[in-house]
Amino acid sequence: MTRATLYYSPNLNPRLCVAVARYLQADLDYVKASPFHPRQQEAFRRLNPMTRVPVLQEADGTTLWETDAIICRLSRRAGSDLWRQDEEQPEMIRWLSWTAYHLMPAGDVHYFERIVRPTFSDIPELPQVMDMTLQRFIEYAGVLDDWLKTREWLVGTRLSYADFRVATLMPFARQALLPIDDFPQVLRHAAQLDAVPFWRDPFAGL
Ligand SMILES: N[C@@H](CCC(=O)N[C@@H](CS)C(=O)NCC(=O)O)C(=O)O
């Protein structure tokens, strides 16, 4: 019987998805993909109408896209409470939502302009856009830093998926010139995650 497949690339969300899937010891085949490549795009659209990774393709051919949904399924399948099922679930979802609507839109502009765009274009970044999103990133990193002042992990007293989600950008933050050194609790939290299996090198051996 064929196994489920996780399609991924080295970029932000697929990196997160591979790291957490491997942390959960999910029984998957991992397939590297380039869904934006003109030769792969149309075929990939059948897996995900957004033509993006990650995508989980089950053994029966059905697909699930969006990192958070994939991790929800893999966590349930593993019988793990990384994706909280109890009274801590709303708190976990608070951080997933906050990351999607606030932290990531501010930070991923810097990831894209400083890490991704230079690989295919020399169009310069727009200073107004960089300044505005940097100010937002600083404000939101401050919120996270304050929260972590009195907590080891984001939700309750143990690692949850929220910890991975808020740290999506962290492995790329210095290269993206995001001022994370101004946020000691965020750095401490990132160092804790670095000690979690697969977070530092999700692609080892794939
Ligand atoms: N909201 C989606 C975002 C998916 C997405 O934007 N994926 C990007 C990478 S972060 C992608 O597929 N880019 C093309 C590539 O990596 O080759 C999720 O959380 O999974």
XYZ file of N, CA and C and ligand atoms in Angstrom:
638
model
N 0.843 -1.206 0.000
C 0.000 0.000 0.000
C 0.879 1.258 0.000
N 0.502 2.209 -0.867
C 1.318 3.426 -0.897
C 1.073 4.249 0.375
N 2.116 5.006 0.707
C 2.000 5.872 1.887
C 1.533 7.253 1.463
N 1.131 8.021 2.462
C 0.832 9.425 2.188
C 2.129 10.141 1.829
N 1.986 11.219 1.049
C 3.149 11.983 0.585
C 3.029 13.427 1.043
N 4.140 13.977 1.504
C 4.164 15.417 1.812
C 5.055 16.105 0.788
N 4.459 16.981 -0.002
C 5.212 17.780 -0.975
C 5.708 19.030 -0.262
N 6.956 19.357 -0.482
C 7.544 20.477 0.257
C 8.583 21.195 -0.589
N 8.964 22.392 -0.093
C 10.127 23.111 -0.625
C 10.873 23.639 0.598
N 12.026 24.295 0.407
C 12.771 24.780 1.583
C 12.194 26.043 2.206
N 11.117 26.582 1.632
C 10.646 27.900 2.073
C 9.832 27.837 3.373
N 9.380 29.018 3.819
C 8.858 29.186 5.185
C 7.860 28.124 5.646
N 6.690 28.074 5.000
C 5.634 27.183 5.492
C 5.954 25.707 5.279
N 6.434 25.333 4.101
C 6.806 23.924 3.956
C 7.932 23.501 4.901
N 8.861 24.416 5.189
C 9.915 24.072 6.153
C 9.298 23.735 7.513
N 8.388 24.617 7.935
C 7.689 24.387 9.200
C 6.965 23.038 9.174
N 6.263 22.778 8.081
C 5.445 21.573 7.987
C 6.311 20.311 8.042
N 7.430 20.327 7.321
C 8.323 19.155 7.345
C 8.893 18.963 8.748
N 9.334 20.055 9.380
C 9.927 19.940 10.721
C 8.938 19.319 11.701
N 7.692 19.795 11.667
C 6.715 19.317 12.651
C 6.253 17.899 12.296
N 6.089 17.620 11.010
C 5.715 16.255 10.599
C 6.774 15.258 11.066
N 8.037 15.622 10.931
C 9.102 14.700 11.348
C 9.182 14.618 12.868
N 8.943 15.738 13.542
C 8.880 15.705 15.012
C 7.787 14.728 15.460
N 6.665 14.710 14.723
C 5.543 13.814 15.055
C 5.778 12.376 14.571
N 6.901 12.156 13.920
C 7.252 10.848 13.368
C 6.151 10.335 12.429
N 5.617 11.237 11.642
C 4.563 10.866 10.691
C 5.125 9.913 9.639
N 4.321 8.932 9.282
C 4.737 7.927 8.306
C 4.432 8.458 6.900
N 5.399 9.150 6.318
C 5.162 9.865 5.056
C 6.320 9.664 4.093
N 6.022 9.779 2.812
C 7.078 9.990 1.821
C 7.204 11.500 1.640
N 8.427 11.982 1.557
C 8.660 13.422 1.388
C 9.137 13.674 -0.040
N 8.436 14.554 -0.744
C 8.787 14.839 -2.142
C 9.004 16.341 -2.300
N 10.223 16.684 -2.739
C 10.535 18.097 -2.955
C 9.860 18.569 -4.240
N 9.271 19.765 -4.188
C 8.531 20.270 -5.351
C 8.858 21.745 -5.578
N 8.632 22.180 -6.797
C 8.775 23.607 -7.143
C 7.484 24.039 -7.810
N 6.430 24.260 -7.038
C 5.099 24.456 -7.636
C 4.960 25.703 -8.487
N 5.881 26.680 -8.328
C 5.813 27.885 -9.167
C 6.554 27.702 -10.491
N 7.308 26.610 -10.594
C 8.073 26.415 -11.832
C 7.099 26.171 -12.992
N 7.291 26.891 -14.120
C 6.327 26.759 -15.227
C 6.077 25.308 -15.637
N 7.111 24.445 -15.526
C 6.902 23.053 -15.960
C 6.135 22.223 -14.926
N 6.063 22.693 -13.682
C 5.356 21.910 -12.650
C 3.991 22.496 -12.304
N 3.797 23.775 -12.675
C 2.659 24.522 -12.132
C 1.304 23.865 -12.444
N 1.082 23.486 -13.698
C -0.241 22.954 -14.053
C -0.496 21.619 -13.382
N 0.523 20.750 -13.348
C 0.357 19.455 -12.675
C 0.113 19.679 -11.190
N 0.794 20.661 -10.630
C 0.661 20.889 -9.193
C -0.714 21.431 -8.826
N -1.314 22.165 -9.760
C -2.630 22.751 -9.488
C -3.676 21.663 -9.167
N -3.443 20.449 -9.683
C -4.377 19.357 -9.376
C -4.250 18.915 -7.913
N -3.066 19.129 -7.340
C -2.872 18.787 -5.920
C -3.354 19.906 -5.013
N -3.138 21.145 -5.476
C -3.484 22.311 -4.661
C -3.832 23.460 -5.605
N -5.084 23.908 -5.627
C -5.468 24.979 -6.557
C -4.693 26.268 -6.313
N -4.038 26.377 -5.166
C -3.209 27.555 -4.880
C -1.798 27.385 -5.461
N -1.502 26.218 -6.005
C -0.163 25.888 -6.519
C 0.945 26.293 -5.542
N 0.787 25.822 -4.317
C 1.791 26.082 -3.284
C 2.032 24.817 -2.480
N 3.163 24.799 -1.807
C 3.457 23.740 -0.849
C 3.424 24.336 0.563
N 3.170 23.515 1.578
C 3.077 22.063 1.560
C 1.714 21.565 1.116
N 1.731 20.323 0.599
C 0.504 19.582 0.314
C 0.686 18.166 0.847
N -0.326 17.691 1.560
C -0.353 16.292 2.003
C -1.263 15.539 1.045
N -0.695 14.544 0.367
C -1.526 13.681 -0.487
C -1.647 12.327 0.195
N -2.899 11.974 0.502
C -3.125 10.717 1.211
C -2.949 9.532 0.263
N -2.866 8.344 0.828
C -2.681 7.138 0.004
C -3.835 6.959 -0.980
N -5.027 7.469 -0.655
C -6.172 7.330 -1.576
C -6.211 8.449 -2.620
N -5.195 9.316 -2.626
C -5.094 10.358 -3.650
C -5.667 11.699 -3.233
N -6.474 11.740 -2.176
C -7.040 13.018 -1.752
C -5.927 13.906 -1.171
N -6.154 15.209 -1.245
C -5.114 16.115 -0.787
C -5.628 17.077 0.284
N -4.689 17.495 1.115
C -4.967 18.531 2.117
C -3.848 19.543 2.016
N -4.195 20.814 1.855
C -3.190 21.873 1.808
C -3.446 22.850 2.932
N -2.502 23.730 3.182
C -2.402 24.656 4.323
C -1.700 23.934 5.490
N -0.561 24.514 5.862
C 0.300 23.910 6.885
C -0.467 23.578 8.164
N -1.257 24.518 8.647
C -1.916 24.284 9.939
C -2.880 23.099 9.850
N -3.611 22.998 8.750
C -4.544 21.878 8.577
C -3.791 20.551 8.513
N -2.668 20.552 7.807
C -1.879 19.318 7.674
C -1.360 18.888 9.052
N -0.852 19.846 9.808
C -0.320 19.486 11.132
C -1.441 19.044 12.066
N -2.611 19.659 11.954
C -3.756 19.220 12.762
C -4.027 17.740 12.493
N -4.064 17.379 11.209
C -4.348 15.978 10.869
C -3.226 15.048 11.342
N -1.984 15.431 11.107
C -0.866 14.542 11.471
C -0.758 14.384 12.983
N -1.060 15.462 13.714
C -0.999 15.393 15.176
C -2.092 14.455 15.698
N -3.292 14.588 15.164
C -4.395 13.694 15.580
C -4.048 12.247 15.250
N -3.489 12.054 14.042
C -3.154 10.695 13.595
C -2.094 10.071 14.497
N -1.180 10.913 14.975
C -0.093 10.410 15.834
C -0.562 10.236 17.283
N -1.790 10.670 17.581
C -2.252 10.603 18.973
C -1.500 11.574 19.864
N -0.979 12.650 19.246
C -0.190 13.639 19.991
C -1.085 14.799 20.436
N -0.708 15.448 21.516
C -1.431 16.671 21.886
C -0.628 17.917 21.514
N 0.307 17.746 20.549
C 1.012 18.927 20.039
C -0.035 19.920 19.526
N -1.016 19.385 18.802
C -2.209 20.176 18.446
C -3.206 19.934 19.578
N -3.312 20.912 20.459
C -4.103 20.709 21.671
C -5.555 20.365 21.345
N -6.082 19.401 22.100
C -7.483 18.993 21.932
C -8.299 19.402 23.154
N -7.640 19.942 24.166
C -8.308 20.176 25.457
C -8.610 21.665 25.647
N -8.762 22.071 26.879
C -9.138 23.465 27.153
C -8.046 24.463 26.743
N -6.845 23.952 26.427
C -5.797 24.860 25.938
C -5.924 25.149 24.435
N -6.840 24.454 23.763
C -6.933 24.621 22.307
C -7.209 26.067 21.876
N -8.159 26.769 22.527
C -8.377 28.162 22.088
C -7.126 29.028 22.231
N -6.342 28.794 23.266
C -5.107 29.582 23.422
C -4.123 29.278 22.307
N -4.036 28.003 21.946
C -3.147 27.644 20.845
C -3.614 28.335 19.558
N -4.934 28.281 19.317
C -5.468 28.869 18.078
C -5.282 30.385 18.079
N -5.351 30.987 19.257
C -5.070 32.435 19.331
C -3.713 32.745 18.694
N -2.680 31.937 19.000
C -1.337 32.234 18.472
C -1.212 31.876 16.992
N -1.947 30.864 16.555
C -1.920 30.541 15.110
C -2.547 31.685 14.317
N -3.685 32.177 14.819
C -4.377 33.266 14.143
C -3.535 34.541 14.175
N -2.971 34.837 15.327
C -2.137 36.030 15.485
C -0.938 35.983 14.534
N -0.348 34.805 14.419
C 0.806 34.681 13.523
C 0.375 34.903 12.076
N -0.765 34.295 11.686
C -1.211 34.405 10.290
C -1.612 35.830 9.924
N -2.262 36.527 10.858
C -2.824 37.850 10.518
C -1.899 39.010 10.850
N -0.949 38.791 11.754
C -0.126 39.920 12.209
C 1.381 39.681 11.995
N 1.935 38.707 12.723
C 3.396 38.568 12.683
C 3.922 38.223 11.289
N 3.301 37.230 10.647
C 3.837 36.801 9.346
C 3.687 37.861 8.257
N 2.508 38.516 8.117
C 2.431 39.536 7.062
C 3.469 40.645 7.245
N 3.828 40.944 8.494
C 4.861 41.961 8.714
C 6.240 41.412 8.363
N 6.532 40.207 8.817
C 7.891 39.672 8.666
C 8.173 39.045 7.325
N 7.159 38.437 6.692
C 7.526 37.674 5.492
C 7.834 38.573 4.294
N 7.461 39.833 4.362
C 7.898 40.787 3.326
C 9.431 40.851 3.322
N 10.013 40.855 4.504
C 11.478 40.953 4.626
C 12.143 39.658 4.175
N 11.485 38.535 4.501
C 11.975 37.234 4.019
C 11.970 37.230 2.483
N 10.853 37.673 1.901
C 10.726 37.611 0.448
C 11.713 38.564 -0.232
N 11.765 39.806 0.250
C 12.598 40.816 -0.426
C 14.093 40.542 -0.272
N 14.505 39.943 0.847
C 15.948 39.811 1.113
C 16.480 38.417 0.849
N 15.588 37.418 0.809
C 16.084 36.050 0.644
C 15.578 35.436 -0.666
N 14.280 35.626 -0.954
C 13.720 34.962 -2.142
C 13.924 35.806 -3.395
N 13.479 37.071 -3.373
C 13.543 37.873 -4.600
C 14.959 37.961 -5.192
N 16.002 38.138 -4.381
C 17.336 38.237 -4.988
C 17.749 37.000 -5.786
N 17.048 35.862 -5.603
C 17.421 34.663 -6.365
C 16.894 34.698 -7.801
N 15.927 35.612 -8.080
C 15.410 35.619 -9.453
C 15.235 37.016 -10.047
N 15.513 38.073 -9.266
C 15.252 39.411 -9.798
C 16.152 40.417 -9.088
N 16.490 41.506 -9.803
C 17.249 42.553 -9.115
C 16.416 43.819 -8.920
N 15.102 43.653 -8.925
C 14.227 44.793 -8.607
C 14.484 45.174 -7.149
N 14.770 46.460 -6.879
C 15.085 46.843 -5.494
C 13.849 46.846 -4.606
N 14.088 46.641 -3.308
C 12.965 46.696 -2.365
C 12.443 48.130 -2.264
N 11.168 48.280 -1.860
C 10.567 49.613 -1.724
C 10.738 50.083 -0.276
N 11.523 51.146 -0.046
C 11.812 51.551 1.333
C 10.552 51.796 2.169
N 9.503 52.392 1.565
C 8.292 52.680 2.364
C 7.654 51.381 2.862
N 7.615 50.381 1.981
C 7.007 49.099 2.370
C 7.862 48.427 3.443
N 9.183 48.471 3.256
C 10.074 47.821 4.227
C 9.963 48.519 5.582
N 9.913 49.855 5.588
C 9.832 50.598 6.855
C 8.516 50.321 7.573
N 7.423 50.348 6.831
C 6.118 50.161 7.462
C 5.999 48.752 8.063
N 6.427 47.752 7.300
C 6.302 46.383 7.814
C 7.314 46.129 8.921
N 8.472 46.794 8.860
C 9.448 46.640 9.953
C 8.868 47.178 11.264
N 8.219 48.342 11.194
C 7.618 48.911 12.421
C 6.581 47.954 12.990
N 5.788 47.365 12.109
C 4.790 46.392 12.584
C 5.467 45.171 13.186
N 6.517 44.685 12.519
C 7.210 43.505 13.041
C 7.758 43.794 14.439
N 8.331 44.987 14.621
C 8.903 45.349 15.925
C 7.801 45.377 16.990
N 6.664 45.954 16.630
C 5.555 46.006 17.595
C 5.101 44.584 17.986
N 4.945 43.727 16.992
C 4.408 42.386 17.264
C 5.455 41.507 17.966
N 6.718 41.648 17.590
C 7.758 40.881 18.295
C 7.784 41.291 19.769
N 7.470 42.566 20.030
C 7.391 43.043 21.421
C 6.254 42.370 22.184
N 5.131 42.178 21.504
C 3.989 41.486 22.132
C 4.398 40.059 22.514
N 5.066 39.393 21.588
C 5.503 38.017 21.843
C 6.532 37.972 22.979
N 7.453 38.917 22.938
C 8.494 38.971 23.967
C 7.867 39.158 25.360
N 6.896 40.049 25.456
C 6.223 40.283 26.748
C 5.528 39.019 27.233
N 4.836 38.356 26.316
C 4.106 37.133 26.691
C 5.057 36.083 27.250
N 6.234 35.990 26.625
C 7.184 34.935 26.996
C 7.984 35.277 28.259
N 7.836 36.507 28.756
C 8.612 36.891 29.957
C 8.270 36.012 31.149
N 7.031 35.546 31.209
C 6.604 34.766 32.376
C 6.283 33.318 32.009
N 6.666 32.901 30.781
C 6.300 31.546 30.340
C 7.456 30.886 29.613
N 7.581 29.583 29.842
C 8.619 28.853 29.104
C 8.157 28.615 27.655
N 6.891 28.177 27.522
C 6.304 27.912 26.206
C 5.059 28.776 26.057
N 4.523 28.883 24.848
C 3.428 29.832 24.613
C 2.127 29.450 25.301
N 1.831 28.154 25.318
C 0.530 27.684 25.812
C 0.770 26.684 26.936
N 0.194 26.937 28.103
C 0.379 26.007 29.217
C 1.846 25.908 29.578
N 2.266 24.696 29.907
C 3.652 24.523 30.371
C 4.466 23.615 29.459
N 3.883 23.261 28.301
C 4.583 22.335 27.405
C 4.556 22.847 25.972
N 5.464 22.276 25.191
C 5.525 22.593 23.755
C 4.171 22.310 23.099
N 3.707 23.232 22.270
C 2.519 22.977 21.433
C 2.850 23.438 20.016
N 1.939 23.186 19.096
C 2.164 23.624 17.715
C 2.291 25.141 17.629
N 1.686 25.860 18.569
C 1.801 27.322 18.565
C 3.263 27.758 18.639
N 4.079 27.022 19.406
C 5.497 27.405 19.524
C 6.188 27.327 18.169
N 5.914 26.256 17.437
C 6.512 26.147 16.099
C 5.966 27.248 15.180
N 4.655 27.482 15.239
C 4.034 28.405 14.290
C 4.577 29.826 14.444
N 4.660 30.309 15.691
C 5.145 31.692 15.845
C 6.609 31.815 15.423
N 7.339 30.687 15.399
C 8.777 30.723 15.079
C 9.060 30.449 13.608
N 8.022 30.433 12.772
C 8.213 30.097 11.352
C 9.355 30.891 10.711
N 9.405 32.182 11.038
C 10.401 33.063 10.403
C 11.776 32.999 11.061
N 11.831 32.501 12.297
C 13.059 32.653 13.077
C 14.322 32.097 12.403
N 14.240 30.919 11.758
C 15.480 30.413 11.152
C 16.026 31.324 10.051
N 15.194 32.233 9.546
C 15.602 33.116 8.446
C 15.734 34.570 8.896
N 15.458 34.848 10.175
C 15.261 36.236 10.608
C 16.515 37.097 10.424
N 17.675 36.560 10.786
C 18.888 37.401 10.663
C 19.206 37.683 9.205
N 19.086 36.657 8.371
C 19.357 36.858 6.938
C 18.365 37.861 6.336
N 17.156 37.905 6.889
C 16.152 38.861 6.405
C 16.307 40.226 7.063
N 17.327 40.378 7.895
C 17.653 41.632 8.598
C 16.530 42.070 9.545
N 15.826 41.121 10.107
C 14.816 41.435 11.125
C 15.521 41.542 12.483
N 15.180 42.569 13.280
C 15.987 42.889 14.481
C 15.633 42.009 15.688
N 15.781 40.711 15.536
C 15.336 39.810 16.614
C 16.220 39.894 17.859
N 17.460 40.423 17.693
C 18.330 40.505 18.877
C 17.812 41.497 19.909
N 16.834 42.322 19.532
C 16.233 43.258 20.502
C 15.179 42.582 21.379
N 14.932 41.290 21.165
C 13.836 40.607 21.857
C 14.368 39.350 22.558
N 14.879 39.527 23.784
C 15.588 38.417 24.444
C 14.728 37.187 24.707
N 13.438 37.394 25.010
C 12.588 36.228 25.277
C 12.277 35.471 23.982
N 12.138 36.219 22.903
C 11.921 35.571 21.606
C 13.151 34.737 21.237
N 14.324 35.270 21.516
C 15.567 34.525 21.242
C 15.659 33.285 22.123
N 15.313 33.452 23.393
C 15.353 32.306 24.320
C 14.389 31.204 23.855
N 13.194 31.611 23.454
C 12.202 30.652 22.954
C 12.722 29.957 21.679
N 13.357 30.727 20.804
C 13.911 30.146 19.569
C 15.015 29.142 19.900
N 15.804 29.446 20.919
C 16.876 28.519 21.312
C 16.274 27.224 21.874
N 15.174 27.337 22.615
C 14.506 26.122 23.102
C 14.047 25.255 21.925
N 13.484 25.933 20.911
C 13.018 25.177 19.739
C 14.184 24.532 18.997
N 15.323 25.217 18.990
C 16.491 24.648 18.303
C 16.909 23.318 18.909
N 16.534 23.097 20.166
C 16.876 21.824 20.817
C 15.830 20.737 20.543
N 14.735 21.116 19.876
C 13.672 20.145 19.575
C 14.053 19.409 18.281
N 13.919 18.067 18.280
C 14.332 17.308 17.085
C 13.729 17.863 15.793
N 14.586 17.960 14.800
C 14.238 18.342 13.422
C 14.034 19.837 13.189
N 13.908 20.657 14.249
C 13.634 22.075 13.981
C 14.812 22.752 13.284
N 16.028 22.465 13.746
C 17.184 23.150 13.149
C 17.447 22.676 11.720
N 17.236 21.390 11.479
C 17.521 20.864 10.140
C 16.425 19.898 9.707
N 15.274 20.454 9.311
C 14.121 19.598 8.980
C 14.388 18.657 7.810
N 15.337 19.023 6.945
C 15.512 18.271 5.699
C 16.631 17.235 5.783
N 17.219 17.075 6.958
C 18.347 16.128 7.092
C 17.893 14.743 6.634
N 18.659 14.184 5.713
C 18.400 12.813 5.267
C 17.258 12.651 4.281
N 16.602 13.733 3.888
C 15.475 13.571 2.935
C 15.995 13.523 1.496
N -0.939 29.546 3.785
C -0.103 28.512 3.188
C 1.075 29.183 2.511
C 1.703 28.289 1.442
C 2.780 29.052 0.683
O 2.683 30.286 0.481
N 3.814 28.330 0.255
C 4.899 28.966 -0.433
C 6.184 28.838 0.431
S 6.014 29.646 1.975
C 5.196 28.251 -1.741
O 4.654 27.203 -2.040
N 6.100 28.836 -2.523
C 6.635 28.176 -3.676
C 7.838 27.352 -3.285
O 8.200 27.281 -2.103
O 8.446 26.757 -4.206
C 0.370 27.543 4.299
O 0.366 27.935 5.480
O 0.693 26.399 3.991
